[in-house]
Short mmCIF file of C-alpha atoms and ligand atoms in Angstrom, two decimals:
data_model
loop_
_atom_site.label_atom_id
_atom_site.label_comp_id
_atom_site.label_asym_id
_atom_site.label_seq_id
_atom_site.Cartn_x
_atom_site.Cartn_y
_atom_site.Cartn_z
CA UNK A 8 0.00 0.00 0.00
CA UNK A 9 1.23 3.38 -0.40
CA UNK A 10 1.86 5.90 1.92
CA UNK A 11 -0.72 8.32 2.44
CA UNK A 12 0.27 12.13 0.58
CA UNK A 13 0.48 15.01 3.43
CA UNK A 14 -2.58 16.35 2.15
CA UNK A 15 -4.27 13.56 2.81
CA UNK A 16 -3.03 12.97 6.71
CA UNK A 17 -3.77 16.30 7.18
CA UNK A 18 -7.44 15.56 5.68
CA UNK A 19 -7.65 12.69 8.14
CA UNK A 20 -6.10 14.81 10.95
CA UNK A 21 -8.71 17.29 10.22
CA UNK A 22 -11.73 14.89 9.95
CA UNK A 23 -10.70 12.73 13.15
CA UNK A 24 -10.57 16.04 14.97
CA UNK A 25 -13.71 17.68 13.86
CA UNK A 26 -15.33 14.46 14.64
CA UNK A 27 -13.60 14.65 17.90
CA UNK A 28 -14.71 18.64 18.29
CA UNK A 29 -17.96 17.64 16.89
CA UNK A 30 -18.18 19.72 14.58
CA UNK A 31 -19.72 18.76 11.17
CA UNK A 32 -17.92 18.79 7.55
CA UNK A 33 -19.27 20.98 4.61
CA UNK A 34 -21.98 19.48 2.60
CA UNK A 35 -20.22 18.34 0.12
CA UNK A 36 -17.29 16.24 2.20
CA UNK A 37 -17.30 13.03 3.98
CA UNK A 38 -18.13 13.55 8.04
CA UNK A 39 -16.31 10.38 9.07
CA UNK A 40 -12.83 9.06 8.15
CA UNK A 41 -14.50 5.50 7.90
CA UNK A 42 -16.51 6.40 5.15
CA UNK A 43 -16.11 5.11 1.30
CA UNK A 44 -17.52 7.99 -1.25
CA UNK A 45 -17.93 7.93 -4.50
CA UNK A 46 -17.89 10.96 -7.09
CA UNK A 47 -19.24 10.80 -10.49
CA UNK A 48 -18.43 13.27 -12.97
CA UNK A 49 -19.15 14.60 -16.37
CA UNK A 50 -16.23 13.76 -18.70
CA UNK A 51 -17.85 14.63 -22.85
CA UNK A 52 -20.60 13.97 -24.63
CA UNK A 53 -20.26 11.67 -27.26
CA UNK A 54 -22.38 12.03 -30.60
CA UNK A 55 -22.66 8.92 -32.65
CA UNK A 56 -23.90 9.29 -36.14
CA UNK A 57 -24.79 5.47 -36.85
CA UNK A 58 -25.62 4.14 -33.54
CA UNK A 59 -25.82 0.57 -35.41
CA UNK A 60 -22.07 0.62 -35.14
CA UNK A 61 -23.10 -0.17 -31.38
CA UNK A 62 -26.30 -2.45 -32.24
CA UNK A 63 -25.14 -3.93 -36.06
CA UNK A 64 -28.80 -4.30 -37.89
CA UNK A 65 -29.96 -2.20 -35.62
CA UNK A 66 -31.70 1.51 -35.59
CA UNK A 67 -28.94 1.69 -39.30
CA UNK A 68 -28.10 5.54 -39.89
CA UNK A 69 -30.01 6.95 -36.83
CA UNK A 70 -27.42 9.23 -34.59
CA UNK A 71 -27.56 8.81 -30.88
CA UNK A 72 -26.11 10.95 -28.03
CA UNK A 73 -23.95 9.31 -25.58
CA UNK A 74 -23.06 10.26 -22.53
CA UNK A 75 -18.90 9.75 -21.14
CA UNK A 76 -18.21 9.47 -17.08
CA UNK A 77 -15.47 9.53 -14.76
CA UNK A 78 -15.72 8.13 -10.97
CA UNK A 79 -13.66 8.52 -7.78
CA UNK A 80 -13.36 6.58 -5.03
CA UNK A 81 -12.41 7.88 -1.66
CA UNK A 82 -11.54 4.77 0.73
CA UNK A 83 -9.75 5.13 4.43
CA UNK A 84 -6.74 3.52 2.79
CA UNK A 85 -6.27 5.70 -0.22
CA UNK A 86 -8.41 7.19 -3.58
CA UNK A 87 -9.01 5.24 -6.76
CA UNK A 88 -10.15 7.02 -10.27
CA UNK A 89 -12.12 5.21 -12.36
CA UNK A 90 -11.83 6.44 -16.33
CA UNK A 91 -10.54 9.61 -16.98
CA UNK A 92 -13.13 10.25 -19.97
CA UNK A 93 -12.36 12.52 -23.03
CA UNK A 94 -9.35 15.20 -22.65
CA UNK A 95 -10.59 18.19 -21.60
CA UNK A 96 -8.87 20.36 -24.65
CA UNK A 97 -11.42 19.05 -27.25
CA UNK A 98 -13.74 21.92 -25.46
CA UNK A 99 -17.63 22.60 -26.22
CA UNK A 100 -17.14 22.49 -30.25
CA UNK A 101 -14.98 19.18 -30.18
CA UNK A 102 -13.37 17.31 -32.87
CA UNK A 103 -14.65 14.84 -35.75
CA UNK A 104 -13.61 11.18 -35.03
CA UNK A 105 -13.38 8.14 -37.35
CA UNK A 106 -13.90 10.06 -40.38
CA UNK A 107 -17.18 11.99 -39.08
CA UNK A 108 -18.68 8.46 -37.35
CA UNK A 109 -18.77 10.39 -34.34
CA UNK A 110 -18.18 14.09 -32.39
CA UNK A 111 -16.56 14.45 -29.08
CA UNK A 112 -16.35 17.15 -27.23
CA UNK A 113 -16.28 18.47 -23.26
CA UNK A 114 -18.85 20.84 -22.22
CA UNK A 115 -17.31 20.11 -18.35
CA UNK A 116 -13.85 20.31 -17.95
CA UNK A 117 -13.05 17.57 -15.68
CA UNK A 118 -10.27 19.80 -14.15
CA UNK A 119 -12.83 22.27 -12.92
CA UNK A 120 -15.23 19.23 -11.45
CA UNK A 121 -11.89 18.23 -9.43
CA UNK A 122 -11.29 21.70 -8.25
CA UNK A 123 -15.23 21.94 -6.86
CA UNK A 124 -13.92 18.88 -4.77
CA UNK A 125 -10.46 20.29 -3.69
CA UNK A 126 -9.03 17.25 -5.55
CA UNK A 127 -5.79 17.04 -7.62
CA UNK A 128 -4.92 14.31 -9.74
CA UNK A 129 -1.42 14.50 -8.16
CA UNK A 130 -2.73 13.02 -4.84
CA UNK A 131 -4.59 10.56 -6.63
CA UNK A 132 -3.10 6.69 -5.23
CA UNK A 133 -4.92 4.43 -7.73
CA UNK A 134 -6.00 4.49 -11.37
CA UNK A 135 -8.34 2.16 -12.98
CA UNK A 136 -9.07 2.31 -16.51
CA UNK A 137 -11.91 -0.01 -17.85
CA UNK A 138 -10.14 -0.31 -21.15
CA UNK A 139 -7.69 2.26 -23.27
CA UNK A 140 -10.01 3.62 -26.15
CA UNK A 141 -8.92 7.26 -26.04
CA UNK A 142 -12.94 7.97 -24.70
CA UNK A 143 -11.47 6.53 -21.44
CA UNK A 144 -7.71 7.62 -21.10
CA UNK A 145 -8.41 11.46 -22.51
CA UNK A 146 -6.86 13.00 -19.23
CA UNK A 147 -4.81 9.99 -17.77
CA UNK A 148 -1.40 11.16 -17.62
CA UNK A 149 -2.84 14.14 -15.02
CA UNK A 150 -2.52 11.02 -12.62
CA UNK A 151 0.67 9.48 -13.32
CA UNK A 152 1.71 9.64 -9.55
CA UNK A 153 -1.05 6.67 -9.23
CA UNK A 154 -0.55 3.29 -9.76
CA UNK A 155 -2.34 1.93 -12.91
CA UNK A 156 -4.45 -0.83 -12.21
CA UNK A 157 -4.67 -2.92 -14.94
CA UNK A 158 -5.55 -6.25 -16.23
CA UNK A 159 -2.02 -8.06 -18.20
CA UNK A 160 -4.14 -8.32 -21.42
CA UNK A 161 -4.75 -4.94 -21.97
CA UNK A 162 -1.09 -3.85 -20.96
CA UNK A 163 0.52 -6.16 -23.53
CA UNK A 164 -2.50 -4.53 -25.75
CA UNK A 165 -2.04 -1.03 -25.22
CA UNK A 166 2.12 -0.79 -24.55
CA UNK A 167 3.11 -3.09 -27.89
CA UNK A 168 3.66 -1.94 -31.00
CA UNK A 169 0.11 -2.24 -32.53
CA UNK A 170 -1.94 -0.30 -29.62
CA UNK A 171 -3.31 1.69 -32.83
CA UNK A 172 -5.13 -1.23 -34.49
CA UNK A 173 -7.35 -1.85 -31.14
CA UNK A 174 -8.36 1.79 -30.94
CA UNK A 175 -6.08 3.02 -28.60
CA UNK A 176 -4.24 6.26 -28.49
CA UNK A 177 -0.71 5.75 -27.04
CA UNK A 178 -0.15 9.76 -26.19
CA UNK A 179 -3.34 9.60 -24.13
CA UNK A 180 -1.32 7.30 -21.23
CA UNK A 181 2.67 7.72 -22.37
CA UNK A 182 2.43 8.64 -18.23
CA UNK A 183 2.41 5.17 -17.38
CA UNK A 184 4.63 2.38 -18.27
CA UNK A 185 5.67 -0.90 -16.33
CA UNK A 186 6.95 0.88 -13.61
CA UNK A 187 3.66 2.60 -12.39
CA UNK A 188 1.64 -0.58 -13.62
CA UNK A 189 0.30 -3.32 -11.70
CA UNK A 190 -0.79 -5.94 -14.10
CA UNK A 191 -3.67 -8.01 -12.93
CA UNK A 192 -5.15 -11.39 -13.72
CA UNK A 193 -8.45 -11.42 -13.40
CA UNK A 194 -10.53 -9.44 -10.50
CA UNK A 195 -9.33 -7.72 -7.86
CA UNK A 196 -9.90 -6.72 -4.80
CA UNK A 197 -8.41 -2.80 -4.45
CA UNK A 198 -8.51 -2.39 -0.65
CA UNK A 199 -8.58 -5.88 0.46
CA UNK A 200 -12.01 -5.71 2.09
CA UNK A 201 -14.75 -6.72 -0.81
CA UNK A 202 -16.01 -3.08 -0.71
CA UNK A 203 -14.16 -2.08 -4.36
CA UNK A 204 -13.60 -4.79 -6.77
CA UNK A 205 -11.95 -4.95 -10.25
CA UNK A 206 -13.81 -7.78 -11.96
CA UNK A 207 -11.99 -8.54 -15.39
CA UNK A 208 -14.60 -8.73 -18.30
CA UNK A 209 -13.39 -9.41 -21.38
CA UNK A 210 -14.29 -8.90 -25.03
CA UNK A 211 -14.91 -5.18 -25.36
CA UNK A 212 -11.04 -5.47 -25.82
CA UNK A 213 -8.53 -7.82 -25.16
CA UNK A 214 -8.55 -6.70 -21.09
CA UNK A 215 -11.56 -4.89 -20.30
CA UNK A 216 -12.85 -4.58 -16.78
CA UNK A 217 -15.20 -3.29 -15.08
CA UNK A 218 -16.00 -1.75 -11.01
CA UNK A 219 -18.17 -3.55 -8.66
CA UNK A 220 -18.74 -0.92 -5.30
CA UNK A 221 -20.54 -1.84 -2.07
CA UNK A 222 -21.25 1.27 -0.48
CA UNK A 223 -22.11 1.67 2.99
CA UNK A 224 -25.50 3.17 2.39
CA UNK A 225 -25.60 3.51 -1.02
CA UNK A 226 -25.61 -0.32 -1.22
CA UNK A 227 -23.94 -2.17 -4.58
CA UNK A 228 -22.69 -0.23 -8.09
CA UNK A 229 -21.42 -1.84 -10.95
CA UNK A 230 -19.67 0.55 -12.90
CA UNK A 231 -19.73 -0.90 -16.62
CA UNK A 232 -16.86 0.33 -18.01
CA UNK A 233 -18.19 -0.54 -21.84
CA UNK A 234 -19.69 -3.79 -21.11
CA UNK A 235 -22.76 -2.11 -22.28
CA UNK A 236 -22.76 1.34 -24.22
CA UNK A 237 -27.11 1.81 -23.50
CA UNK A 238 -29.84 0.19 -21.96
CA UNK A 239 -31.26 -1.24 -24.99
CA UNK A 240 -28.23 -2.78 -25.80
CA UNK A 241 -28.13 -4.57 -22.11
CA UNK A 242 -31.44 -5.83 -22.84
CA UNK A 243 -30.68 -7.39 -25.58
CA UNK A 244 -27.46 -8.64 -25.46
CA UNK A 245 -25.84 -6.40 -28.58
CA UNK A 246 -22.40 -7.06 -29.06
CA UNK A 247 -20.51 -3.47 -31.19
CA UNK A 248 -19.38 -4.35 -34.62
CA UNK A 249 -16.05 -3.24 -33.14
CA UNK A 250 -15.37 -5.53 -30.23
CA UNK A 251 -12.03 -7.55 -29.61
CA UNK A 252 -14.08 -10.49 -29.48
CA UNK A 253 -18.09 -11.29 -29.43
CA UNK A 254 -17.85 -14.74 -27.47
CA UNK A 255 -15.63 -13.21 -24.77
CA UNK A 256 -17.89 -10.29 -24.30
CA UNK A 257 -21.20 -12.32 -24.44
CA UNK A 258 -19.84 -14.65 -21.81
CA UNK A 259 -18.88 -11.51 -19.60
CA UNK A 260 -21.84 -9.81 -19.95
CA UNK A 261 -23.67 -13.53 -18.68
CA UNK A 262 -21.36 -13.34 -15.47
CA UNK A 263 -22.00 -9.38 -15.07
CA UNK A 264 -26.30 -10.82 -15.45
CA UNK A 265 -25.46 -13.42 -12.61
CA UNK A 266 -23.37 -10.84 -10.26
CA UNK A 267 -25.84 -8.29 -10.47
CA UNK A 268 -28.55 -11.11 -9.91
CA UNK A 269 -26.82 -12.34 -7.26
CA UNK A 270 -25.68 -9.39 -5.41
CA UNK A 271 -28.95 -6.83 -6.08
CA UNK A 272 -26.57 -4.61 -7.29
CA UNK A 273 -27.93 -1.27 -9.49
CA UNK A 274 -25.08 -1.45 -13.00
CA UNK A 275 -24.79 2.19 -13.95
CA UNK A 276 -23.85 2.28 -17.74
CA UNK A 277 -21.35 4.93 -17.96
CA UNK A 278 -22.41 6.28 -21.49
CA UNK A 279 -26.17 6.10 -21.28
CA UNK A 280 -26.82 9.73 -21.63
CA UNK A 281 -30.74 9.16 -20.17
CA UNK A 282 -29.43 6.80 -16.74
CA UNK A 283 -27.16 9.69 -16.10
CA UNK A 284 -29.71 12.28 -15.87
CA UNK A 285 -30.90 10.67 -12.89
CA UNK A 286 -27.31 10.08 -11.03
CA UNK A 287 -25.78 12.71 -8.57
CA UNK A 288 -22.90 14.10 -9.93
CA UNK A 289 -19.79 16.06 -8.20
CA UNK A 290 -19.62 17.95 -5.78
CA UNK A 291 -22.89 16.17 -4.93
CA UNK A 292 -21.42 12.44 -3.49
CA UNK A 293 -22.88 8.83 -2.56
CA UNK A 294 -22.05 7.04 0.28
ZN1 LIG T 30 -16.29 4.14 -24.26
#
């Protein structure tokens, strides 16, 4: 594990003593040291001109607006990022991608939701990336003091020679390399106490994973990473024209099905635009 930053002891200082004191936190921070939050944020808005690229035979031609998120976790024994969405220099007009299949752009710069927070990505102990198409790395060298948490699949993926051909964008993360890596296989639990697992789902790509949360009010999240891009693709089991690999991903999304069966957890799909609309985001916070 690694050591705390000052600014975080002093946080902890600060809480243990107010709690002492009692005296209550601002609004928008945790009250007690013990508690696990989680932040969702706003990172672009994703236009896709042919959503049957997501749903092949499906809805052919019509555009669709997508939705792109970013999470943190704040544990006792340290903070995990989950996705650090589209960089925040495409701006509000954005940039054409894949030859005009979609626009990308960032009404929210993510740098401004962190500041609302008194984050930095500096502090930041953990990074977890669902999978490295540029939609998720956009802004992941800003936390390059974290450890990478990511599944060996997806390293030997995104850090050999032909990270282009599975959609990746190698300048998004040059940050990281084997040195600020830990390579998983399979899930993993971050903290060592079942509250914030890595559950390796492949198929999307070669090592896509996914977030499984137990909150202690909140209950259980599944964060989807791209398991699912929309609701009406969950429901019926549509596999993108542009997966790694349609077997692997049907079987994960089966195992996802039985988890959230299972474990009555709520799976928040971090694109769909209309689920979003109803979740709290930063500096707003579940707990
Ligand atoms: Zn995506």
């Amino acid at each position: 594990m690694k050591q705390k930053t000052p600014s975080a002891v002093l946080a902890a200082l600060w809480i243990s003593a107010a709690a002492v004191l009692g005296l209550s936190a601002c609004a928008t921070q945790p009250t007690q040291e013990s508690d696990i939050t989680l932040y969702v944020f706003h990172c672009g808005n994703i236009e896709s001109r042919d959503v049957s690229l997501f749903s092949p035979g499906v809805n052919q031609g019509q555009s669709k607006q997508l939705t792109n998120s970013c999470y943190l976790i704040r544990h006792p024994q340290g903070d995990l990022f989950w996705d650090t969405g589209l960089p925040d220099h495409f701006g509000p007009d954005g940039v054409e991608f894949m030859d005009g299949a979609f626009h990308m752009s960032v009404t929210e710069p993510l740098q401004d939701q962190l500041k609302s927070i008194g984050v930095t990505p500096e502090e930041i102990e953990w990074l977890g990336i669902s999978h490295f198409h540029s939609d998720h790395t956009g802004n992941a060298n800003w936390f390059s003091n974290a450890t990478l948490l990511i599944q060996e699949a997806e390293f030997t993926a995104a850090f050999g020679d032909n990270a282009h051909q599975y959609g990746f964008d190698p300048d998004s993360y040059s940050g990281f390399n084997a040195n600020n890596s830990k390579r998983l296989q399979g899930d993993y639990d971050v903290f060592g106490d079942g509250r914030v697992v890595i559950k390796s789902t492949p198929g999307h790509t070669p090592g896509h994973q996914l977030l499984y949360l137990d909150l202690p009010q909140s209950g259980r999240i599944i964060l989807s990473g791209d398991l699912y891009h929309f609701t009406s693709n969950r429901e019926q089991r549509r596999v993108p024209a542009f997966n790694f690999d349609k077997q692997q991903t049907l079987h994960s999304m089966e195992q996802i099905e039985q988890l959230v069966q299972s474990s009555g957890a709520q799976l928040w799909i971090q694109h769909d635009k209309e689920q979003n609309a109803d979740i709290k985001h930063a500096p707003e916070f579940y707990r």
